[in-house]
Short mmCIF file of C-alpha atoms and ligand atoms in Angstrom, two decimals:
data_model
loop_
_atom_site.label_atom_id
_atom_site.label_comp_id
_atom_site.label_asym_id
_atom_site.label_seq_id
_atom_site.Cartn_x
_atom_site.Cartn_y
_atom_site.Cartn_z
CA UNK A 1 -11.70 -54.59 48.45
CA UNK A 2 -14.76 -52.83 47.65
CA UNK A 3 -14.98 -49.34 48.98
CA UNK A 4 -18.72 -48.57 49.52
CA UNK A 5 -19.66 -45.28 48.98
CA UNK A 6 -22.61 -43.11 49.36
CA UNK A 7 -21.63 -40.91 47.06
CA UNK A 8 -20.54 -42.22 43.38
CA UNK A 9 -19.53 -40.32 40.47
CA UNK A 10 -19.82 -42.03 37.44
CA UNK A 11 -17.85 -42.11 33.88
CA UNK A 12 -19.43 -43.19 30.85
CA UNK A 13 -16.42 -44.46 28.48
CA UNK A 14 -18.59 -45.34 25.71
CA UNK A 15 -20.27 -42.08 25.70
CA UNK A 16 -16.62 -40.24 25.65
CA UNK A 17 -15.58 -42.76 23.09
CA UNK A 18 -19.11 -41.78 21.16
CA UNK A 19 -17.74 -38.22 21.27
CA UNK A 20 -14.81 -38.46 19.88
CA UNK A 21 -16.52 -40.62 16.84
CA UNK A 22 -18.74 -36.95 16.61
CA UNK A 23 -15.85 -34.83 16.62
CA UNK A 24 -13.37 -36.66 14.81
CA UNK A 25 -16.98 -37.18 12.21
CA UNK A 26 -16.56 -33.06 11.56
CA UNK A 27 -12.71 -32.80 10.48
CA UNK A 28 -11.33 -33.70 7.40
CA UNK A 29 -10.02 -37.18 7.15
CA UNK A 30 -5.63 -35.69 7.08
CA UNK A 31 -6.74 -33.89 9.99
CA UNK A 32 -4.88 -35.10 12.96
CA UNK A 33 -7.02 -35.19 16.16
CA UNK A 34 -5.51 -34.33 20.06
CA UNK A 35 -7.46 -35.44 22.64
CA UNK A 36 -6.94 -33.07 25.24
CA UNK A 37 -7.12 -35.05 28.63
CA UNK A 38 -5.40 -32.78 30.90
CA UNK A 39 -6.29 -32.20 34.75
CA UNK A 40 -7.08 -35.50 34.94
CA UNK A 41 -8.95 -35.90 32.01
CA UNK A 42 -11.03 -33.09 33.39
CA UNK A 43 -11.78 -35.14 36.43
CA UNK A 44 -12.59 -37.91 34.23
CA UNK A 45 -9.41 -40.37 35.46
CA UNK A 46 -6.45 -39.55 32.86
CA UNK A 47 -5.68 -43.39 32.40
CA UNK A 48 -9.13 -44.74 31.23
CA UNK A 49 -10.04 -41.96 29.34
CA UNK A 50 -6.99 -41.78 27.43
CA UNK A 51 -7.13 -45.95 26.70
CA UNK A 52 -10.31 -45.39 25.69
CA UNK A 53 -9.82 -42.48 23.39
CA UNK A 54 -6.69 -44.46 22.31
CA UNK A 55 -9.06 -47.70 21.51
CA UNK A 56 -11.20 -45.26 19.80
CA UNK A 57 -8.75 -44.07 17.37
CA UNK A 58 -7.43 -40.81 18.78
CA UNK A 59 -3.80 -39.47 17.13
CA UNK A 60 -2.41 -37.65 20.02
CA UNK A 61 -2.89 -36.89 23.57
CA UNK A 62 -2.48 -33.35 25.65
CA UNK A 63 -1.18 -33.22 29.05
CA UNK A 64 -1.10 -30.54 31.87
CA UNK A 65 2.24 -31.54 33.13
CA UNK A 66 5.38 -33.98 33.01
CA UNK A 67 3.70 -36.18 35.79
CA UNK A 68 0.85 -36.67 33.22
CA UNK A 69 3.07 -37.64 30.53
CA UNK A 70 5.02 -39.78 32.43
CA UNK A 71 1.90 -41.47 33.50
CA UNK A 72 0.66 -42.23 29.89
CA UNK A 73 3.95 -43.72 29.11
CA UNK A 74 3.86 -45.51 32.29
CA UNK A 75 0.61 -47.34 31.72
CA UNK A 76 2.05 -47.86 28.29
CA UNK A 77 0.32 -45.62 26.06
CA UNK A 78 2.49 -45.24 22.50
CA UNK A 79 0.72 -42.18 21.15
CA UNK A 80 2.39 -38.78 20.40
CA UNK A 81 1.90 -36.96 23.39
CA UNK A 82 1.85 -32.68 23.82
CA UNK A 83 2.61 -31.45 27.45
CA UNK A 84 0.30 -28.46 27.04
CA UNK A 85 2.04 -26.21 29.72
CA UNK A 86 5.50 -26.74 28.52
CA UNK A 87 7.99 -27.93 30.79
CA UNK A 88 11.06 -26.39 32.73
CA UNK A 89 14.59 -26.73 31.95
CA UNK A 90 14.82 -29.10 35.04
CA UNK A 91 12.25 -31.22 33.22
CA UNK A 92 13.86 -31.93 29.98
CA UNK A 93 15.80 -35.08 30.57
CA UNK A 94 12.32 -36.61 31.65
CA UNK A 95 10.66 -35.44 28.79
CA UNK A 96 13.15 -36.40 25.91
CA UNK A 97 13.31 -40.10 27.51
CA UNK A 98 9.69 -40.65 27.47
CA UNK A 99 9.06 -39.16 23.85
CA UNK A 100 7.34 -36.70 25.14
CA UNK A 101 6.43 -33.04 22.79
CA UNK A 102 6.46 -30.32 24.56
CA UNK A 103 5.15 -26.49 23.96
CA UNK A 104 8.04 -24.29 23.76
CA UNK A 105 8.31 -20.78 24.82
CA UNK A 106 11.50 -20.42 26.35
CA UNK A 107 14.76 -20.09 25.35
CA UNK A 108 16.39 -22.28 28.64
CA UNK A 109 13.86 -24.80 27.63
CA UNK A 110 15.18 -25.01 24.05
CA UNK A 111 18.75 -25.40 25.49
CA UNK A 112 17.98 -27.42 28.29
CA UNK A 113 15.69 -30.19 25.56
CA UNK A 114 18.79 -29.66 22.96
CA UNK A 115 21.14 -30.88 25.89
CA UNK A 116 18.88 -33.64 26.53
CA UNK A 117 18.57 -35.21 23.14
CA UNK A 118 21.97 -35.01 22.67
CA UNK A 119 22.84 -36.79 25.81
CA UNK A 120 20.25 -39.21 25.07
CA UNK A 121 20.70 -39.10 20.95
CA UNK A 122 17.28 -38.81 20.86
CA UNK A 123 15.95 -36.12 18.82
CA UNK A 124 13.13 -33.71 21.19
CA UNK A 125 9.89 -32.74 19.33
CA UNK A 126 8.49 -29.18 20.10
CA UNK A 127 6.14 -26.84 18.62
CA UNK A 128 6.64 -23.84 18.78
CA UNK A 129 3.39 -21.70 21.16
CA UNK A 130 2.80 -18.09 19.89
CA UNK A 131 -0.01 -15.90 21.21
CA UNK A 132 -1.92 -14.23 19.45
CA UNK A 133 -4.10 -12.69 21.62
CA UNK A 134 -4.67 -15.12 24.37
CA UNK A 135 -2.43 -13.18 26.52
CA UNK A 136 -1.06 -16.50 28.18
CA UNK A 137 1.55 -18.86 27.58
CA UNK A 138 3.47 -18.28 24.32
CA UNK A 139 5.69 -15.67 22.44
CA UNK A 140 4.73 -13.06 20.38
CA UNK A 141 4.22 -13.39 17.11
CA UNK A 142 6.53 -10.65 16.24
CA UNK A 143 9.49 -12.63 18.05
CA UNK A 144 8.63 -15.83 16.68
CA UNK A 145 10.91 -15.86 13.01
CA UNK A 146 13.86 -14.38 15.43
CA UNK A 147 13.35 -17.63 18.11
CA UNK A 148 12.82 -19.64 15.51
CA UNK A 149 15.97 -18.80 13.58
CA UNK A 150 18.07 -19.46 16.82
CA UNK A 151 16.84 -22.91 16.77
CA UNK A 152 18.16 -23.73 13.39
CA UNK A 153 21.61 -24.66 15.13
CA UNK A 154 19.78 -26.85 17.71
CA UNK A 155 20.09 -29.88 15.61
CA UNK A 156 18.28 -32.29 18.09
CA UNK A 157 15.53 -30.18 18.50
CA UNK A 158 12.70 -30.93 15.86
CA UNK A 159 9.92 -28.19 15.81
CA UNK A 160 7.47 -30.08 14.36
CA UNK A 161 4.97 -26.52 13.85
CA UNK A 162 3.42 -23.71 15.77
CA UNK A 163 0.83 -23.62 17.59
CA UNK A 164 -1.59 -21.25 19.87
CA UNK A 165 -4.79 -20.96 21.50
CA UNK A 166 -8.10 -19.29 21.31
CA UNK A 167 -9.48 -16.59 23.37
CA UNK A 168 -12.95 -16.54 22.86
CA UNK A 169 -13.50 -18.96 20.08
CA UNK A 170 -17.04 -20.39 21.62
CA UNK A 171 -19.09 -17.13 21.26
CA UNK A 172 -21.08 -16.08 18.08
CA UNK A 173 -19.43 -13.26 17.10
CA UNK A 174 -15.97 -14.59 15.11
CA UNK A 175 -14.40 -11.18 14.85
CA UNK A 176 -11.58 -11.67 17.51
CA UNK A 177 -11.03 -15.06 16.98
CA UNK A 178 -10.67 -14.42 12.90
CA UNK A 179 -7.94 -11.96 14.12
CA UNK A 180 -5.92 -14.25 16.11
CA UNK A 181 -6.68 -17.16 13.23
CA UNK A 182 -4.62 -14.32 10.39
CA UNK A 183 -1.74 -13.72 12.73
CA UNK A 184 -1.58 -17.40 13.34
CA UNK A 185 -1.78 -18.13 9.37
CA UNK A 186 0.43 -15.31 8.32
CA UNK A 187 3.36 -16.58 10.55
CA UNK A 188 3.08 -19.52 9.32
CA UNK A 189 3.24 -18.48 5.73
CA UNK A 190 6.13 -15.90 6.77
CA UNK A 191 8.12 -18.92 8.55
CA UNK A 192 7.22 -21.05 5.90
CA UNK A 193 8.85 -18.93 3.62
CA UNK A 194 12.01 -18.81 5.47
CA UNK A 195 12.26 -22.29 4.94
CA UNK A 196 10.73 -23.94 8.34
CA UNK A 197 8.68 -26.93 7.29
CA UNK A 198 6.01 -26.90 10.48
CA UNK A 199 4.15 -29.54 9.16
CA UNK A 200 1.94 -29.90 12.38
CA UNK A 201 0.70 -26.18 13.22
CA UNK A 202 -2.58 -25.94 15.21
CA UNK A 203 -5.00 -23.74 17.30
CA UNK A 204 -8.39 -24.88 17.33
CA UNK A 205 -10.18 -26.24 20.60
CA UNK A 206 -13.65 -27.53 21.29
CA UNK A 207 -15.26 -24.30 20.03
CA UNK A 208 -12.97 -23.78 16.79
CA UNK A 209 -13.31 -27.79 15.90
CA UNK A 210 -17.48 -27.47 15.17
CA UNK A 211 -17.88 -23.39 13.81
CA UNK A 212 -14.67 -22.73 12.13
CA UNK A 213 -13.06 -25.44 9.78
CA UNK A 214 -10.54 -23.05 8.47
CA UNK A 215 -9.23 -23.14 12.27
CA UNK A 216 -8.80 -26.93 11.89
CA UNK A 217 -4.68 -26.43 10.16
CA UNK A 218 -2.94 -29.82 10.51
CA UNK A 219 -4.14 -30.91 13.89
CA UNK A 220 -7.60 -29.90 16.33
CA UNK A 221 -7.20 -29.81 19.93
CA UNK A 222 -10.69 -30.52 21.83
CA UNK A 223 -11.38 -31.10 25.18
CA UNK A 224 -14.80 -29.80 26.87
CA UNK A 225 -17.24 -31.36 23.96
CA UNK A 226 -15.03 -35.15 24.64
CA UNK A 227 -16.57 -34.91 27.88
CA UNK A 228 -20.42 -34.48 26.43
CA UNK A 229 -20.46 -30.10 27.19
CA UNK A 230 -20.71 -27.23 24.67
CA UNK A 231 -17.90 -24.77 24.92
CA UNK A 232 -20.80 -22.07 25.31
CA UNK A 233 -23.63 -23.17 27.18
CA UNK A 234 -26.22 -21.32 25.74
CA UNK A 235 -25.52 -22.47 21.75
CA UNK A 236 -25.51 -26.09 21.74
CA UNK A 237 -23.35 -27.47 19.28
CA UNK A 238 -24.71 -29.37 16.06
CA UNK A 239 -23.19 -32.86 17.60
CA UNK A 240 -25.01 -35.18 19.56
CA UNK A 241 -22.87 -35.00 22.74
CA UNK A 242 -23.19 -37.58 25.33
CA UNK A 243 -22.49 -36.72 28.90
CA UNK A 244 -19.51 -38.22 30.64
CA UNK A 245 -19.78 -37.86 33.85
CA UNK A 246 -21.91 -38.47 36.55
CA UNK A 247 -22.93 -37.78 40.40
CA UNK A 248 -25.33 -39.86 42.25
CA UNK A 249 -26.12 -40.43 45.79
CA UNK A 250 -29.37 -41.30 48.47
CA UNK A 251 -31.29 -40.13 50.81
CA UNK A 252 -30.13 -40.37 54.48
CA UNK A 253 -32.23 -39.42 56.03
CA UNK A 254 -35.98 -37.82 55.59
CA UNK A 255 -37.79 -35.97 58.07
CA UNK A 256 -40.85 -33.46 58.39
CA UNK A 257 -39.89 -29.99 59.87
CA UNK A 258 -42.89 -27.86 61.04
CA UNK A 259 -43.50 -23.99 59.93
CA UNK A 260 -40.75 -21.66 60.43
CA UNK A 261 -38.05 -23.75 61.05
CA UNK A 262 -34.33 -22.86 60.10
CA UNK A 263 -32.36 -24.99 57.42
CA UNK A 264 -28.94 -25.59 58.07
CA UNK A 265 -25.58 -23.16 58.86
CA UNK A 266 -26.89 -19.46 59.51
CA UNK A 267 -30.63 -20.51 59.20
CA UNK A 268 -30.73 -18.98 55.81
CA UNK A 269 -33.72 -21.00 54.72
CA UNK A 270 -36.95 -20.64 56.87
CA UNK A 271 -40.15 -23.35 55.96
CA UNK A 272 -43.43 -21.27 55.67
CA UNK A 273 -45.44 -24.50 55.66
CA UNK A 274 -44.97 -28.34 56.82
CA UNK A 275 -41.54 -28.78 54.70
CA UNK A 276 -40.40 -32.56 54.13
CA UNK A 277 -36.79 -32.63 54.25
CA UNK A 278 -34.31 -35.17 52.52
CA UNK A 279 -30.93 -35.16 53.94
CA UNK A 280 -28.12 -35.99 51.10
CA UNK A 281 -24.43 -37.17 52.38
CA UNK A 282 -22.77 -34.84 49.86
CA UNK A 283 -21.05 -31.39 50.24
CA UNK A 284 -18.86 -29.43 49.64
CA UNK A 285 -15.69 -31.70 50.37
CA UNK A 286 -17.39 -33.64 47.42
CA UNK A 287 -17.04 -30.60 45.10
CA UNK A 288 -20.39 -29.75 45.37
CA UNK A 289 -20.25 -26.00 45.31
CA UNK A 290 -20.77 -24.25 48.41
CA UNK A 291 -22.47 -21.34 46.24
CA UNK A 292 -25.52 -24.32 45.14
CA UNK A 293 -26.90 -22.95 48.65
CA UNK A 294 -30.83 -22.09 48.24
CA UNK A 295 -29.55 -22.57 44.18
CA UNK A 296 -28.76 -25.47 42.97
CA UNK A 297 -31.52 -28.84 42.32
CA UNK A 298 -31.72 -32.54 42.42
CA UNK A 299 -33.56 -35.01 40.87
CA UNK A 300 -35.59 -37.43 43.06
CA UNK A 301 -37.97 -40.13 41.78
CA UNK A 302 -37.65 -37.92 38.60
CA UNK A 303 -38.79 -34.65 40.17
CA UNK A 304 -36.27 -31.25 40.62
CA UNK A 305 -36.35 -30.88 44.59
CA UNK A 306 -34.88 -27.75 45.69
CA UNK A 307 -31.48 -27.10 48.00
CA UNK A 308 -32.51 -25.59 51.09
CA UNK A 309 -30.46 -23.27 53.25
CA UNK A 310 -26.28 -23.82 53.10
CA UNK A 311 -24.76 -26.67 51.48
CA UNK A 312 -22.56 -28.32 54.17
CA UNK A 313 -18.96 -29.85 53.98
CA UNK A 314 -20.62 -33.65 53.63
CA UNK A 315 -24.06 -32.64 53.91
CA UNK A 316 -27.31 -31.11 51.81
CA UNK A 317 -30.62 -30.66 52.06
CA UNK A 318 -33.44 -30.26 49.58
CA UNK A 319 -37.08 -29.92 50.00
CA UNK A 320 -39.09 -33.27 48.71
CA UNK A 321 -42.81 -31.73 50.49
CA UNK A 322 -45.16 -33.49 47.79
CA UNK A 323 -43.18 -36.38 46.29
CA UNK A 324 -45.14 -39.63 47.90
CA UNK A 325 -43.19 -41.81 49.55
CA UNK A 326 -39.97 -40.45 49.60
CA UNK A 327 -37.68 -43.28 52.03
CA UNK A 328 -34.39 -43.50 53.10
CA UNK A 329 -32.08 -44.71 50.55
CA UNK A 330 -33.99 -43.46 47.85
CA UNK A 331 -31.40 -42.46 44.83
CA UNK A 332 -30.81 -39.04 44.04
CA UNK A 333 -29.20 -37.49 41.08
CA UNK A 334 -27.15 -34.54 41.45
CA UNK A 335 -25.26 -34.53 37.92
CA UNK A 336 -26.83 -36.38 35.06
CA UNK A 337 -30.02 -37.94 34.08
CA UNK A 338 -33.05 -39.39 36.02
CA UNK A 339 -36.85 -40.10 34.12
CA UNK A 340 -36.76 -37.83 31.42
CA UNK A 341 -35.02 -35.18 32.90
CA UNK A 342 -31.35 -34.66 33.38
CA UNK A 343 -28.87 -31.95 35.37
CA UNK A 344 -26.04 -30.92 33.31
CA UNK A 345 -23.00 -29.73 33.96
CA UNK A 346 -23.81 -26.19 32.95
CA UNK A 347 -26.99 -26.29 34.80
CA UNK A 348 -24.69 -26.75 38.43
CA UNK A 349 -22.07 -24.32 36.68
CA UNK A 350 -24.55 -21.49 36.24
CA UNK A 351 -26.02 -22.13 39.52
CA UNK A 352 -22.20 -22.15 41.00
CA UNK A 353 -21.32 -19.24 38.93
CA UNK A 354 -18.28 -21.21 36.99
CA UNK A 355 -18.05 -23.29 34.06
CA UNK A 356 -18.91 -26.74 33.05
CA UNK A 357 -15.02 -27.06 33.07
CA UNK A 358 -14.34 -26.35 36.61
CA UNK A 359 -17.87 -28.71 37.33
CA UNK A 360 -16.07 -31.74 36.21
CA UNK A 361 -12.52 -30.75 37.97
CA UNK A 362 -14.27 -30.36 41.56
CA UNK A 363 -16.52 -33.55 41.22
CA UNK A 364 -13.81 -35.92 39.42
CA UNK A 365 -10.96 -35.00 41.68
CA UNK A 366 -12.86 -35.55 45.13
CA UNK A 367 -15.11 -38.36 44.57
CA UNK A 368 -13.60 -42.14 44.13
CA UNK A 369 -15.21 -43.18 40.29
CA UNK A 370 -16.89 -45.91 38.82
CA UNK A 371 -16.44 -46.92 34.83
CA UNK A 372 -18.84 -48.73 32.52
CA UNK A 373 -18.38 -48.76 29.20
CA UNK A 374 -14.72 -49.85 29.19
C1 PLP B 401 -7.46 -26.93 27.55
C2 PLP B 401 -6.89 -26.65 26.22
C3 PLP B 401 -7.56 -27.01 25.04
C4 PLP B 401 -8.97 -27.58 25.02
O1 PLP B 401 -9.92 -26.57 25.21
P1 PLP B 401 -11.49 -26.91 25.19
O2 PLP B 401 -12.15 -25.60 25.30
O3 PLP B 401 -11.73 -27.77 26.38
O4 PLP B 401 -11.76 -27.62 23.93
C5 PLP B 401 -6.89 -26.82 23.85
N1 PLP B 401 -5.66 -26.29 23.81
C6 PLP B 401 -4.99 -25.91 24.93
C7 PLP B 401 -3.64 -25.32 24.81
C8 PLP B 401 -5.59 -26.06 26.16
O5 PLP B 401 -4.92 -25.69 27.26
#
């Protein structure tokens, strides 16, 4: 059965496959690529993004959690795949079964894995997270020869290299990120030297893949720029991203309010003139920010219309006064492209006050979506 819906978000599969072809077009050829499709495939739909990435010719996949893993395999999806959070020790059996790699930064999760492969006589695949100035997941660099060394008895447990992550990798100045990229290299040659192979060590997302090739190691990690968005919004990024993702909807109803009326919850918008008024059936229960209010835009019949007073939990309105012939049902774009002008993701993230990340987590995981380009 066909659910109708008034509100539709959109995924392009071609353009995420077109992407990939951009990003994987900047590393060299031994470079191993990870798409990172966690949280859904940032609200993408983890299953058909990651066959499509897989079609495309993807090496690995990253995961948020077991669940996600165990999904992949489900739909039966071969590739390596990196659970990105790590697991815990309650986790491991899962994990080992199901091939899956996991982060490591624990010492129960190194016995717990060991105990699994063993029981299973399976071998578990980890790499090894340090940080380096993240100040997240991962253990410092100056305990990593000591945890690695207590993993040489763990026969079962293959640590396949290190890995960590980036700070601030996506603004101009590289100072910081140079600094985490050294304590990242020089552990590796230290470890190396101690006889750890770590063939696989990596650290570079979306940001590191296009400004800093030196970042790239043995394996790039990129999420943001598969889904068509710069890393920094403000410095585009010399590939020609296509957006993903998109949010569409119509007019349900259009009216024409007189001077001085109030707009909405708290009557935050008054009309100084004769205001013509399109109501749109999306809000905030669609992950349409509640902070768009009197900020955010749409595109009608081409044209940037205006949110007026409070977006509502299913409802918005924006001001269409001088478009002719505005009618119920029109269509009305509130992520993406319409004539020749388009909404991005960072355009409703600055207007929002967030990120182009947390854009395509709030949209993709409340609205049902709709593939071409399979
Ligand atoms: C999310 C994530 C990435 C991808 O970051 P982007 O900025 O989206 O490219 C890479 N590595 C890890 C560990 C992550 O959690």
């Amino acid at each position: 059965m066909m659910v109708s819906s008034l509100v539709e978000l959109g995924v392009d599969l071609a353009a995420l496959a077109h992407n990939y072809r951009e990003l994987r077009g900047r590393c060299d050829p031994q470079v191993r690529f990870l798409a990172v499709v966690k949280a859904d495939a940032y609200g993408h739909g983890l299953l058909p993004a990651a066959r499509r990435l897989a079609a495309a010719g993807v090496d690995y996949l990253g995961v948020g959690s077991l669940e996600e893993g165990l999904a992949l395999r489900q739909a039966g999806l071969t590739l390596p795949v990196l659970l990105l959070v790590g697991i815990v020790p309650g986790e491991a059996e899962a994990a080992v079964a199901a091939n899956l790699e996991v982060m490591l930064f624990r010492r129960d999760v190194a016995e717990s894995l060991t105990a699994a492969a063993r029981n299973q006589g399976k071998k578990a695949r980890v790499h090894l997270k340090v940080d380096t100035g993240m100040g997240r997941l991962g253990i410092l660099p100056q305990e990593a020869l000591e945890f690695l060394s207590g993993l040489r008895e763990h026969r079962e447990l293959e640590v396949l290299g290190l890995c960590s992550h980036l700070a601030v990798a996506e603004i101009e100045d590289k100072t910081y990120t140079l600094k985490q990229l050294k304590e990242f290299t020089d552990l590796l040659a230290a470890a190396r030297g101690q006889g750890f192979k770590l063939k696989l060590s990596h650290i570079a997302n979306s940001a590191a893949l296009w400004e800093l090739r030196e970042a790239h190691l043995g394996l790039v990690r990129p999420g943001i720029m598969l889904y068509g968005s710069p890393p920094a919004p403000h410095r585009p990024p010399p590939v020609q991203l296509q957006p993903v993702m998109s949010l569409t909807s119509q007019v349900l109803q259009v009216k024409r309010l007189p001077p001085g009326s109030a707009i909405s919850y708290g009557g935050t918008y008054l009309t100084r003139d004769w205001c013509d008024l399109a109501v749109i059936p999306v809000g905030y229960c669609h992950g349409y920010s509640r902070l768009l209010s009197n900020r955010g835009e749409m595109l009608l019949k081409g044209r940037r219309v205006p949110i007026r007073g409070r977006v509502c939990m299913n409802l918005t309105m924006v001001e269409v006064t001088g478009i002719p012939e505005v009618k119920e049902g029109e269509p009305v774009t509130l992520l993406g492209a319409d004539g020749g002008d388009r909404i991005s993701a960072d355009e409703l993230a600055d207007w929002a006050q967030t990120i182009s990340y947390e854009i395509y987590c709030a949209l993709g995981s409340a609205n049902p979506r709709h593939y071409s380009g399979a």
